[in-house]
C-alpha atoms as one frame of an Amber mdcrd trajectory, in Angstrom:
protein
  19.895 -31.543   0.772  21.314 -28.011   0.026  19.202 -28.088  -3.356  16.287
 -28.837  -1.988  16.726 -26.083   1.110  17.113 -23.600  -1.665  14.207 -24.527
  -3.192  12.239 -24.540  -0.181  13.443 -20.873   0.128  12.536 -19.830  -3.517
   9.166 -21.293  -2.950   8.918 -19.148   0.795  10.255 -15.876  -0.773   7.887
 -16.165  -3.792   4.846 -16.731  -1.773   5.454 -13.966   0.623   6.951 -10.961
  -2.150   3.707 -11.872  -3.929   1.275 -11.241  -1.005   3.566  -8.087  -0.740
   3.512  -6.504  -4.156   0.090  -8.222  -4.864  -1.391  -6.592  -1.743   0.042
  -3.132  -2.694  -0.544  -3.612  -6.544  -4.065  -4.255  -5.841  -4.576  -1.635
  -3.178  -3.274   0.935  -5.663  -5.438  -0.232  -8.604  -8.626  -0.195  -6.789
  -7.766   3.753  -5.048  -5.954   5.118  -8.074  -7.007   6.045 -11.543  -6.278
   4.574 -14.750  -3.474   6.337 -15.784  -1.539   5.654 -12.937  -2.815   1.805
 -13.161  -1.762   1.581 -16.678   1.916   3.048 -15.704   1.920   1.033 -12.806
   1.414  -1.958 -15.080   3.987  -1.116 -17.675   6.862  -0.703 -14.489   6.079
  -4.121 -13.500   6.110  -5.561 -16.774   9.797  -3.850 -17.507  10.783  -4.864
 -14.765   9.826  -8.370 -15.531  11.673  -8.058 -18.667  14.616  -6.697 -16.421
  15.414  -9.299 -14.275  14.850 -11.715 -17.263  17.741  -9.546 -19.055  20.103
 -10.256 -15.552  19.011 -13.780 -15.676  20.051 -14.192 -19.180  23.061 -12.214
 -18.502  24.776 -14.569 -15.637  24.359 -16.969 -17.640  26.305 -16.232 -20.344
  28.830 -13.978 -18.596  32.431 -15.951 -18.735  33.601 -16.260 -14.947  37.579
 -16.020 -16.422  36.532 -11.575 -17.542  35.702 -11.370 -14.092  38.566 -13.394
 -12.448  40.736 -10.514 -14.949  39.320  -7.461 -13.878  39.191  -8.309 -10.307
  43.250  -8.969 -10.593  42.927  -5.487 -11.937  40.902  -4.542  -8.800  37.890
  -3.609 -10.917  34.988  -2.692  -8.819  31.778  -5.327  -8.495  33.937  -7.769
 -10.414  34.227 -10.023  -7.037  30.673  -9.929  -6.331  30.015 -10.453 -10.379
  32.079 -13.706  -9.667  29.724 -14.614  -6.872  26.560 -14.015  -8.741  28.303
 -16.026 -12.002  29.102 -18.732  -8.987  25.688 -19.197  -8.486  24.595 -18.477
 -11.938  21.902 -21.600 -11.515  20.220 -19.674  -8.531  20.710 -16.708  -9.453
  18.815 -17.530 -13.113  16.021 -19.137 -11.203  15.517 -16.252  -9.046  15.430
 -13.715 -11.847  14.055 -15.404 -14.893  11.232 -17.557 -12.689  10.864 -16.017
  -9.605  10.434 -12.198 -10.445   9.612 -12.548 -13.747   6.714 -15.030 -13.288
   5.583 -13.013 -10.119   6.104  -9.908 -12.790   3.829 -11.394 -15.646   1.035
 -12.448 -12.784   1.003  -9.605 -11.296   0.630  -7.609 -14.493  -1.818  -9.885
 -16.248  -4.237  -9.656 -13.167  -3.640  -5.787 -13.465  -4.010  -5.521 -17.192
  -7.430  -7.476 -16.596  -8.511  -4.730 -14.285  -7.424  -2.179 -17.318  -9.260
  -4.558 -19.432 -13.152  -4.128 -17.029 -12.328  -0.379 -16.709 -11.414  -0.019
 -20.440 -14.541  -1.974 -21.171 -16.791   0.006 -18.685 -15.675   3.837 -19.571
 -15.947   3.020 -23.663 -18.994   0.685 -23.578 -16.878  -1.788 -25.073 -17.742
  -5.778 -24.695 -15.436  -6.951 -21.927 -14.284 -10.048 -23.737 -13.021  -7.492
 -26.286 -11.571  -5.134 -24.258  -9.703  -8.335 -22.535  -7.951  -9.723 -25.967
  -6.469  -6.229 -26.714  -5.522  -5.426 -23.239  -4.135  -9.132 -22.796  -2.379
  -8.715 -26.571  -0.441  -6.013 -25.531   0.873  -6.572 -22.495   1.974  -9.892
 -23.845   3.200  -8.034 -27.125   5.357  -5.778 -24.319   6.461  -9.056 -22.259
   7.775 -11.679 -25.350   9.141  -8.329 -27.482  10.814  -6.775 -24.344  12.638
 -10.297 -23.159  12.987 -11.321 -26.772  15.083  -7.994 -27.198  16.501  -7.758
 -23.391  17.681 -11.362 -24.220  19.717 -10.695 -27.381  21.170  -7.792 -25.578
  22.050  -9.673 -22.553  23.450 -12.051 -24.440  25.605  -9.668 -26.267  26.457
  -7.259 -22.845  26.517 -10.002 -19.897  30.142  -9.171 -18.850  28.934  -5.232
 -18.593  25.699  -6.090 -17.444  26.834  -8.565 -14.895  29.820  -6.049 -14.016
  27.002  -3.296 -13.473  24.992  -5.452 -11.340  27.879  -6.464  -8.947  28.413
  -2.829  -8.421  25.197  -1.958  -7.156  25.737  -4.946  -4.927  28.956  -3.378
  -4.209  27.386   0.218  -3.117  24.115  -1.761  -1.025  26.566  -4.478   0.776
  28.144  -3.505   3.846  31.300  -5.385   3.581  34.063  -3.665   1.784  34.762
  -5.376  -1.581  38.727  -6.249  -0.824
């Protein structure tokens, strides 16, 4: 029953952060220009490729580095215990949640690069759609294909990293 209440929260949170950041993505690209557009479309796609890396990372970070530096009162070990606790959730969210909602997002906005593109250079749209599509995808596989190797490499830093900024935006004290 607990699985399945998680799930039924994953599926809520997705639906509702992508009305949010779909709603402000596409209010942006339809009162903006295309410069800002096209740099709004590479921060979403990093940050895809982000959260992938922290997915990866939990993974693949050993709980017993964590268990050590927290004897050693390391800060954001505890909460880098928690997250590798929950590494299963924690994956989900960040490899499938955000990064899905990520390469949506940024495929609908690289299509509206891809009608502008195709508009301002007289360019066939169809065309203008393969190379806009081919990079963004070149970006997306190259970025997680490198942001996984690293991750693989760095989890206990990255992991350690990510429980301190949990550290500094929780209100509890880390004891």
């Amino acid at each position: 029953m607990k699985k399945d209440n998680w799930i039924l929260k994953v599926l809520l949170f997705t639906f509702f952060i992508t009305i949010i950041v779909s709603g402000i993505s596409n209010y942006i690209s339809n009162h903006t220009n295309i410069i800002v557009l096209v740099i709004i479309t590479i921060i979403i796609t990093l940050i895809g490729i982000l959260f992938d890396m922290i997915g990866t990372s939990v993974l693949t970070a050993k709980e017993a580095n964590f268990h050590s530096m927290a004897s050693y009162k390391v800060k954001g070990s505890k909460k880098g215990i928690k997250l590798i606790k929950n590494k299963s959730n924690i994956a989900n969210f960040c490899n499938d949640v955000v990064g899905d909602i990520c390469g949506i997002i940024s495929g609908s906005m690289g299509a509206m690069i891809a009608i502008y593109t195709s508009n301002k250079l007289k360019l066939d749209v169809t065309i203008s759609g393969i190379i806009i599509a081919s990079l963004l995808s070149t970006i997306t596989i190259g970025g997680k294909a490198l942001g996984k190797k690293y991750a693989i490499n760095k989890s206990d830093k990255i992991i350690l990293l990510i429980g301190n900024i949990l550290t500094k935006l929780s209100f509890k004290k880390e004891k």
